[in-house]
């Protein structure tokens, strides 16, 4: 109907008009033609605004925001010790730290978020071939009936879990019970020839689950491997105005033909209402607190007021269900008290982001220009001003530089895992914030990037970009060796 079409068109023009004049964020994100690439922008080195820290060693991701309230520093350090605490099986004389499992992946947050940085796929380090702790295999199946379809479309469920093994494989267990299974990884290698003659070999992982101790997986099982994410700047991300993220979505839909990011819509289990997803590789968690209690339950088998069950077993895992829990009357009948959770959250919210290095370097500025000209910044959106927060000045109204639009994008068949979560399809991933990426090697001793660590360096990560980002990637394939090194130098300076 032509009237409908025109109406839609007028509406779009109106939205462009309103967006161009309203949001603060939009003033920044406008055309890169306005950026002067001969010098750094004001405050560009200060990734976390006033809270930025100057450090470039193994501890780069572990410092508190520089402007953290001095009286609260102690909470940060107590939170840190809980983040590092190794939980043990119940019963134990260490009553306040028992309750691990029966099934688990890691026994502390830190065992996966190594040095507050990222995890790695097995085999990353020589002599450590079977190290599967810091990668998690999420699993799920397509909806099997109308009821499950409705649960997914009303956002009541993130995904349909495997009937026996749930939503992730726990390859560790406490004494007296067998783990769910073990993780096996094989790579398939294939070459990519760049126009400049450089040959890059990419590796595609194939994960399988072996030694299943509780019967077969569902015949339609989907497996999605994900490494633990870096912990930096999380409190600042949470303080971004959601309307800025929604504005990113509208802008891409209006201005860009191939890029059409989507805001992630999720269910907030804690507040029992619909919300927006910001955290996780598929943006399926609305807040740091939700992600934390989820990790305690699924990754470690620890109960909290939101997941009061001290066991993380499915209905079919009878022995698991009969094991003793660490739920303690001293702690409101859970294993991790609200007070402890609040401290872990406080810690995560105040982890800083290190300052950029050499922002003014000519090479880096040239690389930055290539980054913008290749369309990378359409998704890896450079900067935001965080919302006002009267209770916490350290994250309030800060100019931050995360390099993400916090939207979901179809990244093509190559990166697809076929496992959808809430509104994210099996081909969609959240744009990864790039801040701090150049210090990955210093912090974690490797440069394994992307959701499953398949890329062994920044160039490989770029070459995996497909789907909505394919035209960006195709521009990189045409660059000279010098230009590629400038682009990589720029990303390493983040
Ligand atoms: C077994 C490894 C493992 C353990 C243990 C673990 N995590 Fe994670 N964490 C992950 C993985 C994997 C992801 C990505 C999950 C996804 O996207 O599906 C993640 C994601 C996160 C995120 C989201 C970060 C972001 O940038 O979006 C936060 C926050 C987090 N974890 C906090 C914690 C806390 C707090 C603990 C301890 C209570 C913990 N994690 C324990 C593996 C782990
Ligand atoms: C359509 C949106 C989009 C565009 C355009 C885009 N990216 Fe990405 N980028 C993503 C998403 C989504 C991921 C996460 C993919 C994954 O982990 O599977 C990502 C991941 C990355 C990573 C790995 C980050 C990490 O910590 O693992 C790097 C590096 C990166 N992008 C650089 C670039 C560069 C350079 C360009 C331009 C050539 C670019 N991206 C263009 C969306 C985009």
PDB file of N, CA and C in Angstrom, residues 217-296:
ATOM      1  N   UNK A 217      23.539 -37.183  24.532  1.00  0.00           N
ATOM      2  CA  UNK A 217      22.988 -35.846  24.354  1.00  0.00           C
ATOM      3  C   UNK A 217      21.794 -35.958  23.408  1.00  0.00           C
ATOM      4  N   UNK A 218      20.930 -34.954  23.416  1.00  0.00           N
ATOM      5  CA  UNK A 218      19.791 -34.911  22.489  1.00  0.00           C
ATOM      6  C   UNK A 218      20.301 -34.985  21.050  1.00  0.00           C
ATOM      7  N   UNK A 219      19.529 -35.621  20.182  1.00  0.00           N
ATOM      8  CA  UNK A 219      20.013 -35.820  18.803  1.00  0.00           C
ATOM      9  C   UNK A 219      20.172 -34.498  18.049  1.00  0.00           C
ATOM     10  N   UNK A 220      19.478 -33.433  18.487  1.00  0.00           N
ATOM     11  CA  UNK A 220      19.611 -32.153  17.772  1.00  0.00           C
ATOM     12  C   UNK A 220      20.502 -31.160  18.532  1.00  0.00           C
ATOM     13  N   UNK A 221      21.424 -31.688  19.325  1.00  0.00           N
ATOM     14  CA  UNK A 221      22.220 -30.813  20.199  1.00  0.00           C
ATOM     15  C   UNK A 221      23.054 -29.799  19.403  1.00  0.00           C
ATOM     16  N   UNK A 222      23.118 -28.570  19.905  1.00  0.00           N
ATOM     17  CA  UNK A 222      23.983 -27.534  19.351  1.00  0.00           C
ATOM     18  C   UNK A 222      25.052 -27.236  20.401  1.00  0.00           C
ATOM     19  N   UNK A 223      26.296 -27.105  19.960  1.00  0.00           N
ATOM     20  CA  UNK A 223      27.399 -26.847  20.900  1.00  0.00           C
ATOM     21  C   UNK A 223      28.055 -25.512  20.542  1.00  0.00           C
ATOM     22  N   UNK A 224      28.229 -24.641  21.524  1.00  0.00           N
ATOM     23  CA  UNK A 224      28.848 -23.342  21.268  1.00  0.00           C
ATOM     24  C   UNK A 224      29.949 -23.082  22.285  1.00  0.00           C
ATOM     25  N   UNK A 225      31.194 -23.061  21.806  1.00  0.00           N
ATOM     26  CA  UNK A 225      32.332 -22.870  22.722  1.00  0.00           C
ATOM     27  C   UNK A 225      32.593 -21.383  22.921  1.00  0.00           C
ATOM     28  N   UNK A 226      32.804 -20.990  24.177  1.00  0.00           N
ATOM     29  CA  UNK A 226      33.088 -19.576  24.478  1.00  0.00           C
ATOM     30  C   UNK A 226      34.165 -19.441  25.532  1.00  0.00           C
ATOM     31  N   UNK A 227      35.153 -18.604  25.262  1.00  0.00           N
ATOM     32  CA  UNK A 227      36.169 -18.357  26.295  1.00  0.00           C
ATOM     33  C   UNK A 227      35.653 -17.304  27.275  1.00  0.00           C
ATOM     34  N   UNK A 228      36.190 -17.335  28.475  1.00  0.00           N
ATOM     35  CA  UNK A 228      35.851 -16.322  29.477  1.00  0.00           C
ATOM     36  C   UNK A 228      36.294 -14.958  28.957  1.00  0.00           C
ATOM     37  N   UNK A 229      35.478 -13.953  29.221  1.00  0.00           N
ATOM     38  CA  UNK A 229      35.755 -12.616  28.680  1.00  0.00           C
ATOM     39  C   UNK A 229      36.591 -11.778  29.648  1.00  0.00           C
ATOM     40  N   UNK A 230      37.307 -10.785  29.108  1.00  0.00           N
ATOM     41  CA  UNK A 230      38.037  -9.865  29.999  1.00  0.00           C
ATOM     42  C   UNK A 230      37.052  -9.090  30.874  1.00  0.00           C
ATOM     43  N   UNK A 231      37.486  -8.702  32.050  1.00  0.00           N
ATOM     44  CA  UNK A 231      36.577  -8.102  33.031  1.00  0.00           C
ATOM     45  C   UNK A 231      36.651  -6.568  33.066  1.00  0.00           C
ATOM     46  N   UNK A 232      37.417  -5.962  32.172  1.00  0.00           N
ATOM     47  CA  UNK A 232      37.657  -4.522  32.306  1.00  0.00           C
ATOM     48  C   UNK A 232      36.454  -3.657  31.934  1.00  0.00           C
ATOM     49  N   UNK A 233      36.329  -2.534  32.673  1.00  0.00           N
ATOM     50  CA  UNK A 233      35.365  -1.500  32.306  1.00  0.00           C
ATOM     51  C   UNK A 233      33.906  -1.902  32.398  1.00  0.00           C
ATOM     52  N   UNK A 234      33.608  -2.991  33.106  1.00  0.00           N
ATOM     53  CA  UNK A 234      32.217  -3.488  33.093  1.00  0.00           C
ATOM     54  C   UNK A 234      31.234  -2.502  33.720  1.00  0.00           C
ATOM     55  N   UNK A 235      31.671  -1.827  34.781  1.00  0.00           N
ATOM     56  CA  UNK A 235      30.778  -0.868  35.451  1.00  0.00           C
ATOM     57  C   UNK A 235      30.482   0.330  34.556  1.00  0.00           C
ATOM     58  N   UNK A 236      31.446   0.661  33.704  1.00  0.00           N
ATOM     59  CA  UNK A 236      31.234   1.782  32.777  1.00  0.00           C
ATOM     60  C   UNK A 236      30.269   1.367  31.663  1.00  0.00           C
ATOM     61  N   UNK A 237      30.412   0.125  31.195  1.00  0.00           N
ATOM     62  CA  UNK A 237      29.487  -0.360  30.155  1.00  0.00           C
ATOM     63  C   UNK A 237      28.058  -0.345  30.710  1.00  0.00           C
ATOM     64  N   UNK A 238      27.914  -0.785  31.955  1.00  0.00           N
ATOM     65  CA  UNK A 238      26.576  -0.831  32.550  1.00  0.00           C
ATOM     66  C   UNK A 238      25.987   0.569  32.703  1.00  0.00           C
ATOM     67  N   UNK A 239      26.855   1.551  32.732  1.00  0.00           N
ATOM     68  CA  UNK A 239      26.417   2.931  32.939  1.00  0.00           C
ATOM     69  C   UNK A 239      26.152   3.659  31.613  1.00  0.00           C
ATOM     70  N   UNK A 240      26.357   2.976  30.481  1.00  0.00           N
ATOM     71  CA  UNK A 240      26.008   3.581  29.181  1.00  0.00           C
ATOM     72  C   UNK A 240      24.487   3.692  29.107  1.00  0.00           C
ATOM     73  N   UNK A 241      24.020   4.818  28.572  1.00  0.00           N
ATOM     74  CA  UNK A 241      22.580   5.034  28.442  1.00  0.00           C
ATOM     75  C   UNK A 241      22.044   4.082  27.362  1.00  0.00           C
ATOM     76  N   UNK A 242      21.057   3.265  27.715  1.00  0.00           N
ATOM     77  CA  UNK A 242      20.550   2.282  26.753  1.00  0.00           C
ATOM     78  C   UNK A 242      20.004   2.981  25.506  1.00  0.00           C
ATOM     79  N   UNK A 243      19.583   4.233  25.669  1.00  0.00           N
ATOM     80  CA  UNK A 243      19.064   4.934  24.482  1.00  0.00           C
ATOM     81  C   UNK A 243      20.194   5.188  23.470  1.00  0.00           C
ATOM     82  N   UNK A 244      21.439   5.252  23.928  1.00  0.00           N
ATOM     83  CA  UNK A 244      22.567   5.374  22.990  1.00  0.00           C
ATOM     84  C   UNK A 244      22.751   4.085  22.193  1.00  0.00           C
ATOM     85  N   UNK A 245      22.514   2.952  22.858  1.00  0.00           N
ATOM     86  CA  UNK A 245      22.645   1.655  22.173  1.00  0.00           C
ATOM     87  C   UNK A 245      21.506   1.515  21.154  1.00  0.00           C
ATOM     88  N   UNK A 246      20.306   1.918  21.569  1.00  0.00           N
ATOM     89  CA  UNK A 246      19.157   1.864  20.656  1.00  0.00           C
ATOM     90  C   UNK A 246      19.390   2.817  19.469  1.00  0.00           C
ATOM     91  N   UNK A 247      20.017   3.959  19.755  1.00  0.00           N
ATOM     92  CA  UNK A 247      20.319   4.908  18.674  1.00  0.00           C
ATOM     93  C   UNK A 247      21.307   4.292  17.681  1.00  0.00           C
ATOM     94  N   UNK A 248      22.262   3.491  18.167  1.00  0.00           N
ATOM     95  CA  UNK A 248      23.189   2.804  17.250  1.00  0.00           C
ATOM     96  C   UNK A 248      22.399   1.928  16.281  1.00  0.00           C
ATOM     97  N   UNK A 249      21.408   1.226  16.839  1.00  0.00           N
ATOM     98  CA  UNK A 249      20.581   0.341  16.011  1.00  0.00           C
ATOM     99  C   UNK A 249      19.839   1.146  14.933  1.00  0.00           C
ATOM    100  N   UNK A 250      19.203   2.222  15.347  1.00  0.00           N
ATOM    101  CA  UNK A 250      18.421   3.013  14.384  1.00  0.00           C
ATOM    102  C   UNK A 250      19.330   3.589  13.306  1.00  0.00           C
ATOM    103  N   UNK A 251      20.491   4.094  13.725  1.00  0.00           N
ATOM    104  CA  UNK A 251      21.395   4.715  12.757  1.00  0.00           C
ATOM    105  C   UNK A 251      21.859   3.720  11.708  1.00  0.00           C
ATOM    106  N   UNK A 252      22.225   2.511  12.178  1.00  0.00           N
ATOM    107  CA  UNK A 252      22.710   1.511  11.211  1.00  0.00           C
ATOM    108  C   UNK A 252      21.591   1.141  10.242  1.00  0.00           C
ATOM    109  N   UNK A 253      20.382   1.011  10.755  1.00  0.00           N
ATOM    110  CA  UNK A 253      19.280   0.612   9.886  1.00  0.00           C
ATOM    111  C   UNK A 253      18.959   1.678   8.856  1.00  0.00           C
ATOM    112  N   UNK A 254      19.208   2.923   9.223  1.00  0.00           N
ATOM    113  CA  UNK A 254      18.862   3.999   8.304  1.00  0.00           C
ATOM    114  C   UNK A 254      19.995   4.292   7.320  1.00  0.00           C
ATOM    115  N   UNK A 255      21.226   4.351   7.855  1.00  0.00           N
ATOM    116  CA  UNK A 255      22.332   4.828   7.024  1.00  0.00           C
ATOM    117  C   UNK A 255      23.094   3.745   6.275  1.00  0.00           C
ATOM    118  N   UNK A 256      23.125   2.550   6.807  1.00  0.00           N
ATOM    119  CA  UNK A 256      24.046   1.566   6.256  1.00  0.00           C
ATOM    120  C   UNK A 256      23.281   0.440   5.584  1.00  0.00           C
ATOM    121  N   UNK A 257      23.739   0.069   4.409  1.00  0.00           N
ATOM    122  CA  UNK A 257      22.977  -0.951   3.693  1.00  0.00           C
ATOM    123  C   UNK A 257      23.261  -2.349   4.227  1.00  0.00           C
ATOM    124  N   UNK A 258      24.534  -2.654   4.484  1.00  0.00           N
ATOM    125  CA  UNK A 258      24.829  -4.046   4.842  1.00  0.00           C
ATOM    126  C   UNK A 258      24.865  -4.283   6.347  1.00  0.00           C
ATOM    127  N   UNK A 259      24.981  -3.217   7.125  1.00  0.00           N
ATOM    128  CA  UNK A 259      25.113  -3.409   8.574  1.00  0.00           C
ATOM    129  C   UNK A 259      23.796  -3.074   9.260  1.00  0.00           C
ATOM    130  N   UNK A 260      23.259  -4.043   9.995  1.00  0.00           N
ATOM    131  CA  UNK A 260      21.971  -3.815  10.655  1.00  0.00           C
ATOM    132  C   UNK A 260      21.971  -4.501  12.015  1.00  0.00           C
ATOM    133  N   UNK A 261      22.723  -3.916  12.955  1.00  0.00           N
ATOM    134  CA  UNK A 261      22.807  -4.474  14.303  1.00  0.00           C
ATOM    135  C   UNK A 261      21.451  -4.467  14.983  1.00  0.00           C
ATOM    136  N   UNK A 262      21.292  -5.363  15.952  1.00  0.00           N
ATOM    137  CA  UNK A 262      20.042  -5.462  16.705  1.00  0.00           C
ATOM    138  C   UNK A 262      20.337  -5.346  18.188  1.00  0.00           C
ATOM    139  N   UNK A 263      19.494  -4.611  18.881  1.00  0.00           N
ATOM    140  CA  UNK A 263      19.576  -4.607  20.333  1.00  0.00           C
ATOM    141  C   UNK A 263      19.179  -6.004  20.817  1.00  0.00           C
ATOM    142  N   UNK A 264      19.873  -6.517  21.836  1.00  0.00           N
ATOM    143  CA  UNK A 264      19.514  -7.830  22.371  1.00  0.00           C
ATOM    144  C   UNK A 264      18.400  -7.674  23.410  1.00  0.00           C
ATOM    145  N   UNK A 265      17.290  -8.394  23.208  1.00  0.00           N
ATOM    146  CA  UNK A 265      16.193  -8.362  24.179  1.00  0.00           C
ATOM    147  C   UNK A 265      16.249  -9.631  25.016  1.00  0.00           C
ATOM    148  N   UNK A 266      16.221  -9.478  26.308  1.00  0.00           N
ATOM    149  CA  UNK A 266      16.395 -10.628  27.208  1.00  0.00           C
ATOM    150  C   UNK A 266      15.393 -10.553  28.360  1.00  0.00           C
ATOM    151  N   UNK A 267      15.376 -11.604  29.165  1.00  0.00           N
ATOM    152  CA  UNK A 267      14.569 -11.598  30.376  1.00  0.00           C
ATOM    153  C   UNK A 267      15.491 -11.352  31.568  1.00  0.00           C
ATOM    154  N   UNK A 268      15.126 -10.433  32.433  1.00  0.00           N
ATOM    155  CA  UNK A 268      15.896 -10.212  33.645  1.00  0.00           C
ATOM    156  C   UNK A 268      15.297 -11.078  34.762  1.00  0.00           C
ATOM    157  N   UNK A 269      15.980 -12.188  35.083  1.00  0.00           N
ATOM    158  CA  UNK A 269      15.447 -13.129  36.082  1.00  0.00           C
ATOM    159  C   UNK A 269      15.325 -12.489  37.455  1.00  0.00           C
ATOM    160  N   UNK A 270      16.159 -11.523  37.711  1.00  0.00           N
ATOM    161  CA  UNK A 270      16.174 -10.926  39.041  1.00  0.00           C
ATOM    162  C   UNK A 270      14.992  -9.973  39.205  1.00  0.00           C
ATOM    163  N   UNK A 271      14.765  -9.124  38.208  1.00  0.00           N
ATOM    164  CA  UNK A 271      13.680  -8.149  38.311  1.00  0.00           C
ATOM    165  C   UNK A 271      12.387  -8.681  37.701  1.00  0.00           C
ATOM    166  N   UNK A 272      12.502  -9.910  37.115  1.00  0.00           N
ATOM    167  CA  UNK A 272      11.342 -10.562  36.531  1.00  0.00           C
ATOM    168  C   UNK A 272      10.633  -9.681  35.505  1.00  0.00           C
ATOM    169  N   UNK A 273      11.420  -9.175  34.577  1.00  0.00           N
ATOM    170  CA  UNK A 273      10.819  -8.380  33.490  1.00  0.00           C
ATOM    171  C   UNK A 273      11.742  -8.378  32.273  1.00  0.00           C
ATOM    172  N   UNK A 274      11.195  -7.900  31.149  1.00  0.00           N
ATOM    173  CA  UNK A 274      12.007  -7.812  29.934  1.00  0.00           C
ATOM    174  C   UNK A 274      13.097  -6.766  30.116  1.00  0.00           C
ATOM    175  N   UNK A 275      14.223  -7.009  29.469  1.00  0.00           N
ATOM    176  CA  UNK A 275      15.293  -6.028  29.583  1.00  0.00           C
ATOM    177  C   UNK A 275      16.160  -6.070  28.330  1.00  0.00           C
ATOM    178  N   UNK A 276      17.242  -5.292  28.331  1.00  0.00           N
ATOM    179  CA  UNK A 276      18.186  -5.287  27.227  1.00  0.00           C
ATOM    180  C   UNK A 276      19.430  -6.045  27.640  1.00  0.00           C
ATOM    181  N   UNK A 277      19.973  -6.845  26.717  1.00  0.00           N
ATOM    182  CA  UNK A 277      21.178  -7.602  27.039  1.00  0.00           C
ATOM    183  C   UNK A 277      22.427  -6.833  26.644  1.00  0.00           C
ATOM    184  N   UNK A 278      23.386  -6.769  27.539  1.00  0.00           N
ATOM    185  CA  UNK A 278      24.636  -6.062  27.254  1.00  0.00           C
ATOM    186  C   UNK A 278      25.851  -6.960  27.386  1.00  0.00           C
ATOM    187  N   UNK A 279      25.764  -7.973  28.267  1.00  0.00           N
ATOM    188  CA  UNK A 279      26.961  -8.740  28.624  1.00  0.00           C
ATOM    189  C   UNK A 279      26.924 -10.145  28.041  1.00  0.00           C
ATOM    190  N   UNK A 280      28.119 -10.715  27.888  1.00  0.00           N
ATOM    191  CA  UNK A 280      28.241 -12.045  27.298  1.00  0.00           C
ATOM    192  C   UNK A 280      28.474 -11.935  25.797  1.00  0.00           C
ATOM    193  N   UNK A 281      29.000 -12.991  25.198  1.00  0.00           N
ATOM    194  CA  UNK A 281      29.349 -12.976  23.762  1.00  0.00           C
ATOM    195  C   UNK A 281      28.125 -12.766  22.899  1.00  0.00           C
ATOM    196  N   UNK A 282      26.928 -13.165  23.408  1.00  0.00           N
ATOM    197  CA  UNK A 282      25.703 -12.936  22.643  1.00  0.00           C
ATOM    198  C   UNK A 282      24.804 -11.930  23.348  1.00  0.00           C
ATOM    199  N   UNK A 283      25.397 -11.140  24.228  1.00  0.00           N
ATOM    200  CA  UNK A 283      24.643 -10.094  24.925  1.00  0.00           C
ATOM    201  C   UNK A 283      23.381 -10.648  25.571  1.00  0.00           C
ATOM    202  N   UNK A 284      23.501 -11.815  26.218  1.00  0.00           N
ATOM    203  CA  UNK A 284      22.286 -12.415  26.774  1.00  0.00           C
ATOM    204  C   UNK A 284      22.078 -12.074  28.251  1.00  0.00           C
ATOM    205  N   UNK A 285      22.960 -11.283  28.835  1.00  0.00           N
ATOM    206  CA  UNK A 285      22.794 -10.918  30.246  1.00  0.00           C
ATOM    207  C   UNK A 285      22.574  -9.416  30.391  1.00  0.00           C
ATOM    208  N   UNK A 286      21.532  -9.019  31.136  1.00  0.00           N
ATOM    209  CA  UNK A 286      21.206  -7.607  31.241  1.00  0.00           C
ATOM    210  C   UNK A 286      22.109  -6.825  32.203  1.00  0.00           C
ATOM    211  N   UNK A 287      22.770  -7.520  33.127  1.00  0.00           N
ATOM    212  CA  UNK A 287      23.558  -6.766  34.107  1.00  0.00           C
ATOM    213  C   UNK A 287      24.671  -7.633  34.672  1.00  0.00           C
ATOM    214  N   UNK A 288      25.586  -6.980  35.353  1.00  0.00           N
ATOM    215  CA  UNK A 288      26.708  -7.703  35.959  1.00  0.00           C
ATOM    216  C   UNK A 288      26.193  -8.640  37.041  1.00  0.00           C
ATOM    217  N   UNK A 289      25.188  -8.193  37.780  1.00  0.00           N
ATOM    218  CA  UNK A 289      24.668  -9.055  38.857  1.00  0.00           C
ATOM    219  C   UNK A 289      24.039 -10.324  38.276  1.00  0.00           C
ATOM    220  N   UNK A 290      23.268 -10.182  37.192  1.00  0.00           N
ATOM    221  CA  UNK A 290      22.660 -11.377  36.593  1.00  0.00           C
ATOM    222  C   UNK A 290      23.736 -12.348  36.111  1.00  0.00           C
ATOM    223  N   UNK A 291      24.755 -11.797  35.451  1.00  0.00           N
ATOM    224  CA  UNK A 291      25.825 -12.653  34.938  1.00  0.00           C
ATOM    225  C   UNK A 291      26.552 -13.346  36.100  1.00  0.00           C
ATOM    226  N   UNK A 292      26.701 -12.647  37.201  1.00  0.00           N
ATOM    227  CA  UNK A 292      27.450 -13.194  38.338  1.00  0.00           C
ATOM    228  C   UNK A 292      26.713 -14.369  38.983  1.00  0.00           C
ATOM    229  N   UNK A 293      25.420 -14.189  39.269  1.00  0.00           N
ATOM    230  CA  UNK A 293      24.698 -15.300  39.907  1.00  0.00           C
ATOM    231  C   UNK A 293      24.551 -16.471  38.937  1.00  0.00           C
ATOM    232  N   UNK A 294      24.463 -16.155  37.653  1.00  0.00           N
ATOM    233  CA  UNK A 294      24.401 -17.203  36.639  1.00  0.00           C
ATOM    234  C   UNK A 294      25.717 -17.995  36.632  1.00  0.00           C
ATOM    235  N   UNK A 295      26.836 -17.276  36.698  1.00  0.00           N
ATOM    236  CA  UNK A 295      28.154 -17.944  36.708  1.00  0.00           C
ATOM    237  C   UNK A 295      28.305 -18.793  37.964  1.00  0.00           C
ATOM    238  N   UNK A 296      27.888 -18.240  39.102  1.00  0.00           N
ATOM    239  CA  UNK A 296      28.003 -19.001  40.350  1.00  0.00           C
ATOM    240  C   UNK A 296      27.257 -20.324  40.211  1.00  0.00           C
TER     241      UNK A 296
END
